[in-house]
Short mmCIF file of C-alpha atoms and ligand atoms in Angstrom, two decimals:
data_model
loop_
_atom_site.label_atom_id
_atom_site.label_comp_id
_atom_site.label_asym_id
_atom_site.label_seq_id
_atom_site.Cartn_x
_atom_site.Cartn_y
_atom_site.Cartn_z
CA UNK X 114 -0.01 0.04 0.00
CA UNK X 115 2.06 2.88 -1.24
CA UNK X 116 0.68 6.43 -1.00
CA UNK X 117 1.96 8.64 -3.90
CA UNK X 118 4.27 11.48 -2.83
CA UNK X 119 1.89 14.26 -3.96
CA UNK X 120 -0.68 13.23 -1.35
CA UNK X 121 -0.79 15.07 1.92
CA UNK X 122 -2.66 12.69 4.17
CA UNK X 123 -4.38 13.66 7.42
CA UNK X 124 -2.07 11.96 10.04
CA UNK X 125 -5.08 10.63 11.85
CA UNK X 126 -6.31 8.91 8.67
CA UNK X 127 -2.81 7.41 8.21
CA UNK X 128 -3.05 6.04 11.79
CA UNK X 129 -6.44 4.61 11.12
CA UNK X 130 -5.35 2.93 7.79
CA UNK X 131 -4.83 -0.57 9.14
CA UNK X 132 -8.21 -0.59 10.92
CA UNK X 133 -10.02 0.69 7.76
CA UNK X 134 -8.29 -1.97 5.77
CA UNK X 135 -9.41 -4.66 8.20
CA UNK X 136 -13.09 -3.32 7.90
CA UNK X 137 -12.77 -3.20 4.08
CA UNK X 138 -11.45 -6.80 3.89
CA UNK X 139 -14.24 -8.07 6.14
CA UNK X 140 -16.82 -6.29 3.92
CA UNK X 141 -15.17 -7.62 0.76
CA UNK X 142 -15.28 -11.16 2.04
CA UNK X 143 -18.93 -10.90 2.93
CA UNK X 144 -20.61 -9.11 0.06
CA UNK X 145 -24.38 -8.63 -0.04
CA UNK X 146 -26.48 -7.41 -3.02
CA UNK X 147 -29.28 -4.91 -3.34
CA UNK X 148 -31.54 -4.63 -0.37
CA UNK X 149 -30.04 -7.68 1.26
CA UNK X 150 -27.19 -5.72 2.92
CA UNK X 151 -28.38 -6.82 6.37
CA UNK X 152 -25.00 -7.79 7.84
CA UNK X 153 -23.28 -4.88 6.15
CA UNK X 154 -25.88 -2.48 7.48
CA UNK X 155 -25.60 -3.92 11.02
CA UNK X 156 -21.77 -3.69 10.82
CA UNK X 157 -22.01 0.00 9.78
CA UNK X 158 -24.65 0.93 12.44
CA UNK X 159 -22.67 -0.79 15.25
CA UNK X 160 -19.49 1.02 14.28
CA UNK X 161 -21.34 4.43 14.10
CA UNK X 162 -23.00 3.93 17.51
CA UNK X 163 -19.64 3.05 19.04
CA UNK X 164 -18.17 6.24 17.50
CA UNK X 165 -20.95 8.31 19.24
CA UNK X 166 -23.32 8.84 16.35
CA UNK X 167 -27.12 9.00 16.62
CA UNK X 168 -27.97 6.19 14.26
CA UNK X 169 -31.12 5.50 12.19
CA UNK X 170 -31.51 2.22 10.37
CA UNK X 171 -33.91 0.66 7.90
CA UNK X 172 -34.16 3.71 5.57
CA UNK X 173 -34.85 2.40 2.08
CA UNK X 174 -34.91 -1.08 3.74
CA UNK X 175 -31.29 -1.53 4.61
CA UNK X 176 -29.92 2.01 4.51
CA UNK X 177 -28.23 3.69 7.58
CA UNK X 178 -27.91 7.41 8.57
CA UNK X 179 -25.53 8.60 11.26
CA UNK X 180 -25.80 12.10 12.71
CA UNK X 181 -23.11 13.97 14.62
CA UNK X 182 -23.21 17.54 15.96
CA UNK X 183 -20.03 19.67 15.84
CA UNK X 184 -18.46 20.89 19.04
CA UNK X 185 -19.41 24.49 18.33
CA UNK X 186 -23.09 24.27 17.63
CA UNK X 187 -24.28 25.86 14.35
CA UNK X 188 -27.08 25.69 11.89
CA UNK X 189 -25.55 24.22 8.69
CA UNK X 190 -25.79 20.54 7.81
CA UNK X 191 -24.12 18.49 5.20
CA UNK X 192 -24.28 14.77 4.22
CA UNK X 193 -21.57 12.48 3.00
CA UNK X 194 -22.74 9.34 1.29
CA UNK X 195 -21.32 5.86 0.58
CA UNK X 196 -22.84 2.90 -1.18
CA UNK X 197 -22.80 -0.60 0.48
CA UNK X 198 -23.99 -3.16 -2.07
CA UNK X 199 -22.14 -5.80 -4.05
CA UNK X 200 -22.74 -7.38 -7.46
CA UNK X 201 -23.91 -10.72 -8.72
CA UNK X 202 -20.49 -11.68 -9.95
CA UNK X 203 -18.51 -14.81 -8.98
CA UNK X 204 -15.14 -13.53 -7.73
CA UNK X 205 -12.02 -14.72 -9.64
CA UNK X 206 -9.45 -13.43 -7.06
CA UNK X 207 -7.73 -15.82 -4.77
CA UNK X 208 -6.42 -13.46 -2.16
CA UNK X 209 -7.31 -14.03 1.57
CA UNK X 210 -10.20 -11.54 1.61
CA UNK X 211 -11.98 -12.95 -1.38
CA UNK X 212 -15.69 -13.36 -1.28
CA UNK X 213 -17.09 -16.21 0.79
CA UNK X 214 -20.53 -15.70 -0.73
CA UNK X 215 -20.58 -17.60 -4.07
CA UNK X 216 -21.94 -15.50 -6.93
CA UNK X 217 -21.62 -12.31 -5.03
CA UNK X 218 -18.69 -9.88 -5.07
CA UNK X 219 -17.65 -6.37 -4.28
CA UNK X 220 -16.51 -5.69 -7.84
CA UNK X 221 -17.29 -1.97 -7.75
CA UNK X 222 -15.34 -1.01 -4.60
CA UNK X 223 -18.37 -0.17 -2.49
CA UNK X 224 -16.59 -2.09 0.35
CA UNK X 225 -13.88 0.62 0.10
CA UNK X 226 -16.40 3.41 -0.06
CA UNK X 227 -18.09 2.13 3.06
CA UNK X 228 -14.79 1.63 4.95
CA UNK X 229 -13.37 5.07 4.11
CA UNK X 230 -16.61 6.82 5.07
CA UNK X 231 -16.63 4.85 8.40
CA UNK X 232 -12.97 5.87 8.87
CA UNK X 233 -13.87 9.56 8.27
CA UNK X 234 -16.91 9.22 10.59
CA UNK X 235 -14.61 7.96 13.32
CA UNK X 236 -12.03 10.72 12.85
CA UNK X 237 -14.72 13.37 12.87
CA UNK X 238 -16.25 11.99 16.04
CA UNK X 239 -12.88 11.86 17.73
CA UNK X 240 -12.39 15.53 16.90
CA UNK X 241 -15.72 17.23 16.14
CA UNK X 242 -14.06 20.58 15.54
CA UNK X 243 -16.82 21.91 13.24
CA UNK X 244 -19.90 24.06 13.28
CA UNK X 245 -23.23 22.45 12.44
CA UNK X 246 -24.36 18.89 11.68
CA UNK X 247 -22.69 16.06 9.89
CA UNK X 248 -24.81 13.23 8.44
CA UNK X 249 -23.26 10.14 7.00
CA UNK X 250 -25.49 8.18 4.66
CA UNK X 251 -24.82 4.50 3.88
CA UNK X 252 -27.12 3.51 1.09
CA UNK X 253 -28.25 0.15 -0.20
CA UNK X 254 -28.69 -1.04 -3.80
CA UNK X 255 -26.69 1.48 -5.73
CA UNK X 256 -26.49 -1.07 -8.61
CA UNK X 257 -29.62 -1.26 -10.72
CA UNK X 258 -32.26 -1.04 -8.01
CA UNK X 259 -32.28 2.62 -7.02
CA UNK X 260 -31.52 2.33 -3.23
CA UNK X 261 -30.97 6.19 -3.05
CA UNK X 262 -34.35 6.77 -4.45
CA UNK X 263 -35.88 4.39 -1.89
CA UNK X 264 -34.09 6.26 0.97
CA UNK X 265 -35.41 9.56 -0.30
CA UNK X 266 -38.91 8.08 -0.67
CA UNK X 267 -38.52 6.97 2.94
CA UNK X 268 -38.04 10.52 4.02
CA UNK X 269 -34.16 10.74 3.99
CA UNK X 270 -33.92 14.51 3.57
CA UNK X 271 -37.18 15.29 5.56
CA UNK X 272 -36.04 13.33 8.61
CA UNK X 273 -32.39 14.27 8.19
CA UNK X 274 -32.32 17.78 6.53
CA UNK X 275 -29.06 18.87 4.93
CA UNK X 276 -27.96 21.88 2.81
CA UNK X 277 -25.80 19.73 0.49
CA UNK X 278 -24.81 16.23 -0.18
CA UNK X 279 -21.47 14.81 -1.31
CA UNK X 280 -20.43 11.55 -3.02
CA UNK X 281 -17.33 9.73 -4.24
CA UNK X 282 -16.47 6.76 -6.43
CA UNK X 283 -13.11 5.07 -7.03
CA UNK X 284 -12.12 5.26 -10.66
CA UNK X 285 -9.82 2.56 -12.18
CA UNK X 286 -7.75 4.05 -14.99
CA UNK X 287 -7.25 7.41 -13.06
CA UNK X 288 -3.92 7.27 -11.32
CA UNK X 289 -3.88 6.83 -7.60
CA UNK X 290 -3.52 10.20 -5.95
CA UNK X 291 -5.59 11.99 -8.51
CA UNK X 292 -9.14 13.37 -8.12
CA UNK X 293 -11.42 14.21 -10.97
CA UNK X 294 -14.52 16.34 -10.73
CA UNK X 295 -16.48 18.93 -12.80
CA UNK X 296 -19.50 21.13 -12.51
CA UNK X 297 -22.46 19.89 -14.55
CA UNK X 298 -22.82 16.27 -15.64
CA UNK X 299 -20.44 13.60 -14.31
CA UNK X 300 -22.40 10.45 -15.07
CA UNK X 301 -25.26 9.72 -17.43
CA UNK X 302 -28.91 8.79 -17.06
CA UNK X 303 -29.96 5.20 -17.43
CA UNK X 304 -33.29 4.39 -19.15
CA UNK X 305 -34.44 0.96 -20.36
CA UNK X 306 -36.65 0.24 -23.35
CA UNK X 307 -38.53 -2.68 -24.83
CA UNK X 308 -40.08 -2.57 -28.29
CA UNK X 309 -42.29 -5.40 -29.52
CA UNK X 310 -42.80 -5.43 -33.23
CA UNK X 311 -46.01 -7.29 -34.01
CA UNK X 312 -46.45 -8.65 -37.56
CA UNK X 313 -48.23 -11.61 -39.15
CA UNK X 314 -46.27 -14.79 -39.12
CA UNK X 315 -45.88 -16.87 -42.26
CA UNK X 316 -44.07 -19.70 -44.07
CA UNK X 317 -40.47 -18.56 -44.80
CA UNK X 318 -41.04 -19.48 -48.46
CA UNK X 319 -44.20 -17.29 -48.65
CA UNK X 320 -43.30 -14.01 -46.91
CA UNK X 321 -45.90 -12.17 -49.02
CA UNK X 322 -48.67 -13.90 -47.17
CA UNK X 323 -47.55 -12.28 -43.86
CA UNK X 324 -46.05 -9.07 -42.48
CA UNK X 325 -42.49 -9.75 -41.57
CA UNK X 326 -41.68 -8.49 -38.02
CA UNK X 327 -38.03 -9.57 -38.41
CA UNK X 328 -37.34 -7.37 -41.39
CA UNK X 329 -39.26 -4.46 -39.70
CA UNK X 330 -37.19 -4.97 -36.56
CA UNK X 331 -34.02 -4.91 -38.59
CA UNK X 332 -34.87 -1.56 -40.17
CA UNK X 333 -35.91 -0.26 -36.82
CA UNK X 334 -32.57 -1.11 -35.22
CA UNK X 335 -30.64 0.97 -37.68
CA UNK X 336 -33.22 3.74 -37.61
CA UNK X 337 -32.88 4.11 -33.79
CA UNK X 338 -29.36 5.16 -34.36
CA UNK X 339 -30.52 8.27 -36.18
CA UNK X 340 -31.92 9.64 -32.91
CA UNK X 341 -28.54 10.85 -31.50
CA UNK X 342 -27.36 11.88 -34.98
CA UNK X 343 -30.49 13.57 -36.43
CA UNK X 344 -32.76 14.48 -33.53
CA UNK X 345 -30.50 15.96 -30.88
CA UNK X 346 -28.63 19.21 -30.86
CA UNK X 347 -25.14 18.42 -32.20
CA UNK X 348 -23.57 19.31 -28.81
CA UNK X 349 -26.04 17.18 -26.80
CA UNK X 350 -25.17 13.54 -26.19
CA UNK X 351 -27.07 10.22 -25.97
CA UNK X 352 -26.38 6.54 -26.49
CA UNK X 353 -29.08 4.30 -27.77
CA UNK X 354 -27.96 0.62 -27.40
CA UNK X 355 -30.08 -2.33 -28.38
CA UNK X 356 -28.73 -5.16 -26.18
CA UNK X 357 -31.20 -8.00 -26.72
CA UNK X 358 -33.27 -9.10 -29.66
CA UNK X 359 -35.61 -12.14 -29.69
CA UNK X 360 -37.82 -13.61 -32.31
CA UNK X 361 -38.42 -16.87 -34.10
CA UNK X 362 -37.86 -20.47 -33.26
CA UNK X 363 -36.97 -22.33 -36.35
CA UNK X 364 -35.49 -22.11 -39.97
CA UNK X 365 -38.51 -21.94 -42.09
CA UNK X 366 -41.08 -19.89 -40.02
CA UNK X 367 -41.28 -16.10 -40.01
CA UNK X 368 -42.44 -15.32 -36.45
CA UNK X 369 -45.45 -13.14 -35.64
CA UNK X 370 -43.38 -10.77 -33.39
CA UNK X 371 -39.82 -9.68 -32.45
CA UNK X 372 -38.75 -8.03 -29.22
CA UNK X 373 -35.92 -5.51 -29.06
CA UNK X 374 -34.58 -4.39 -25.69
CA UNK X 375 -31.87 -1.95 -24.70
CA UNK X 376 -30.74 1.09 -22.78
CA UNK X 377 -30.51 4.83 -23.37
CA UNK X 378 -27.94 7.08 -21.66
CA UNK X 379 -27.88 10.91 -21.67
CA UNK X 380 -26.82 13.87 -19.58
CA UNK X 381 -30.07 15.88 -19.61
CA UNK X 382 -33.69 15.30 -18.86
CA UNK X 383 -34.59 17.11 -22.05
CA UNK X 384 -32.54 14.73 -24.04
CA UNK X 385 -34.19 11.77 -22.36
CA UNK X 386 -37.59 13.33 -23.38
CA UNK X 387 -36.48 13.71 -26.99
CA UNK X 388 -35.06 10.13 -27.23
CA UNK X 389 -38.14 8.60 -25.82
CA UNK X 390 -40.50 10.73 -28.12
CA UNK X 391 -38.47 9.91 -31.21
CA UNK X 392 -38.25 6.21 -30.31
CA UNK X 393 -42.01 6.04 -30.15
CA UNK X 394 -42.49 7.79 -33.50
CA UNK X 395 -39.71 5.76 -35.27
CA UNK X 396 -41.06 2.37 -33.84
CA UNK X 397 -44.66 3.14 -34.86
CA UNK X 398 -43.90 4.38 -38.29
CA UNK X 399 -41.14 1.98 -39.17
CA UNK X 400 -43.32 -0.96 -38.14
CA UNK X 401 -46.23 0.49 -40.09
CA UNK X 402 -44.22 0.68 -43.23
CA UNK X 403 -43.99 -3.12 -43.13
CA UNK X 404 -47.63 -3.63 -42.19
CA UNK X 405 -46.59 -4.26 -38.59
CA UNK X 406 -47.37 -2.48 -35.31
CA UNK X 407 -44.95 -1.65 -32.44
CA UNK X 408 -45.52 -1.50 -28.72
CA UNK X 409 -42.94 0.57 -26.90
CA UNK X 410 -42.15 0.40 -23.17
CA UNK X 411 -39.83 3.10 -21.97
CA UNK X 412 -38.76 3.22 -18.41
CA UNK X 413 -36.61 5.86 -16.66
CA UNK X 414 -34.35 4.22 -14.13
CA UNK X 415 -31.66 6.80 -13.04
CA UNK X 416 -31.39 10.51 -13.86
CA UNK X 417 -27.97 11.96 -14.87
CA UNK X 418 -25.56 12.75 -12.12
CA UNK X 419 -25.10 16.55 -12.21
CA UNK X 420 -22.86 18.49 -9.83
CA UNK X 421 -23.71 21.94 -8.82
CA UNK X 422 -21.09 24.74 -9.40
CA UNK X 423 -20.55 26.21 -6.02
CA UNK X 424 -20.22 22.85 -4.16
CA UNK X 425 -17.93 21.50 -6.93
CA UNK X 426 -15.73 24.54 -6.53
CA UNK X 427 -15.42 23.83 -2.77
CA UNK X 428 -14.61 20.20 -3.36
CA UNK X 429 -11.94 21.17 -5.94
CA UNK X 430 -10.24 23.36 -3.29
CA UNK X 431 -10.31 20.54 -0.71
CA UNK X 432 -9.02 18.13 -3.37
CA UNK X 433 -6.17 20.37 -4.36
CA UNK X 434 -5.09 20.69 -0.73
CA UNK X 435 -5.00 16.89 -0.44
CA UNK X 436 -3.45 15.76 -3.75
CA UNK X 437 -1.87 19.07 -5.00
CA UNK X 438 -3.48 21.31 -7.65
CA UNK X 439 -1.70 19.53 -10.48
CA UNK X 440 -3.48 16.29 -9.54
CA UNK X 441 -6.93 17.56 -9.63
CA UNK X 442 -8.63 17.02 -13.03
CA UNK X 443 -11.20 19.73 -13.37
CA UNK X 444 -12.67 18.68 -16.68
CA UNK X 445 -12.76 14.83 -17.02
CA UNK X 446 -14.79 13.38 -19.83
CA UNK X 447 -18.09 12.53 -18.16
CA UNK X 448 -19.04 8.88 -18.11
CA UNK X 449 -22.21 7.49 -19.69
CA UNK X 450 -22.32 4.93 -16.91
CA UNK X 451 -25.06 5.70 -14.39
CA UNK X 452 -24.92 6.42 -10.67
CA UNK X 453 -27.75 6.20 -8.16
CA UNK X 454 -26.39 9.22 -6.29
CA UNK X 455 -28.00 11.24 -9.06
CA UNK X 456 -31.27 10.96 -7.12
CA UNK X 457 -29.66 12.76 -4.12
CA UNK X 458 -28.22 15.46 -6.37
CA UNK X 459 -31.78 16.07 -7.74
CA UNK X 460 -32.83 16.85 -4.11
CA UNK X 461 -29.90 18.84 -2.85
CA UNK X 462 -26.92 20.67 -4.40
CA UNK X 463 -23.69 18.80 -4.11
CA UNK X 464 -20.71 17.24 -5.79
CA UNK X 465 -19.64 13.76 -6.76
CA UNK X 466 -15.93 13.09 -7.35
CA UNK X 467 -13.85 10.25 -8.83
CA UNK X 468 -10.86 9.07 -6.77
CA UNK X 469 -8.07 7.53 -8.82
CA UNK X 470 -7.89 3.69 -8.09
CA UNK X 471 -4.76 3.27 -10.24
CA UNK X 472 -4.20 1.28 -13.46
CA UNK X 473 -7.17 -0.62 -14.80
CA UNK X 474 -4.89 -3.60 -15.39
CA UNK X 475 -5.09 -7.25 -14.40
CA UNK X 476 -8.85 -7.30 -14.68
CA UNK X 477 -9.01 -4.30 -12.29
CA UNK X 478 -11.98 -2.58 -14.02
CA UNK X 479 -15.20 -1.92 -12.24
CA UNK X 480 -17.61 -4.94 -12.40
CA UNK X 481 -14.80 -7.22 -13.39
CA UNK X 482 -14.43 -10.58 -11.55
CA UNK X 483 -10.67 -9.78 -11.02
CA UNK X 484 -11.37 -6.27 -9.50
CA UNK X 485 -10.23 -5.15 -6.09
CA UNK X 486 -10.47 -1.69 -4.37
CA UNK X 487 -7.06 -0.06 -3.87
CA UNK X 488 -6.46 -0.07 -0.06
CA UNK X 489 -4.09 2.96 -0.44
CA UNK X 490 -7.29 4.98 -1.19
CA UNK X 491 -8.75 4.37 2.33
CA UNK X 492 -6.61 7.00 3.83
CA UNK X 493 -6.89 9.33 0.92
CA UNK X 494 -10.72 9.08 0.84
CA UNK X 495 -11.07 9.43 4.63
CA UNK X 496 -8.73 12.53 4.55
CA UNK X 497 -10.86 14.00 1.78
CA UNK X 498 -14.02 13.54 3.69
CA UNK X 499 -12.61 14.99 6.98
CA UNK X 500 -11.11 18.00 5.21
CA UNK X 501 -14.30 18.57 3.23
CA UNK X 502 -16.46 18.43 6.35
CA UNK X 503 -14.22 20.84 8.23
CA UNK X 504 -14.17 23.20 5.27
CA UNK X 505 -17.91 23.13 4.66
CA UNK X 506 -18.73 23.40 8.41
CA UNK X 507 -16.04 25.95 9.26
CA UNK X 508 -16.63 28.97 11.50
CA UNK X 509 -16.45 31.13 8.28
CA UNK X 510 -19.04 29.13 6.48
CA UNK X 511 -21.35 29.33 9.64
CA UNK X 512 -21.02 33.07 9.68
CA UNK X 513 -21.60 33.35 5.91
CA UNK X 514 -24.83 31.21 6.28
NI1 NI D 648 -20.09 1.56 -7.91
#
């Protein structure tokens, strides 16, 4: 575990490194997936209580919120958020802390995110030299199932009011000791769609007797790609990806229907609206041109993750103090991957950053069975959280509020 020279760690975080690593390895060995994070949630709640936090459990089923008041009183409140869930992946690693739950794995580093926020929570409880209220949010089901949305629907920000909310994700491919962030979109929205093209089945030798759903679906597949190119402003972005197509059972029968499924990614609500509207028009009319009909189901899963400008500027200052100004990337290319933290940023201003996890080699990409969180980041992430909290809840910030 080598910390790059440019990083100026909080000495207390350095001292806590071995303990955070033990927590992280325990969590890595015992991964739990969406809304089943019972042991993880209990582990987090027990630690927070021991540190002196007021703890609420069961938000969004398995979510945990810890609250700590600063030593100096104060009105402002902020939230730091970590995700706790693992993925349905069978781990390929053979190190000592590999998963003991077959088919489940911390392949996205949420074990690390949980351990470093717990570490920061401990350091801030040991020295609550801040004004106002700190809330630490440990959310379930970041992957696919919208755990953040469920916590919000369960009254997260009504029961635990905050002025702003902050998130972080490790980022393989970004060197260790670097932090990337930008105002505006960081990650894409995530919508799913299903189009069923209904035709009239026929003998493969007599296509004129039917309405060929396969040929209609083929045209529709290529037509869908005109949405980003022809229907959006040239500087707006979207990805329309068909990822499944089903139809037919044998060689000599043209089936009565074909199903196309896929995902849409974008950075703006208005782009999602355009893509959905165009998809409906293209599906209907392309199908009609072959004598078929189309049924479109379009479902919005996650909005885009969009950082607010003022909060991002503050995070950039904190990041520069930690890793040096040269190691803060202020304009990374946003990712079209989705992030559930987006729901929290829809409710409150805030900023989500990427923390360099080092080379994406040896299978060390997110969601890869060979992935592992970089333990050197535990002290870096915890130092960032502590410094961010003390900056946001400083005496000056309290006066300004
Ligand atoms: Ni993740």
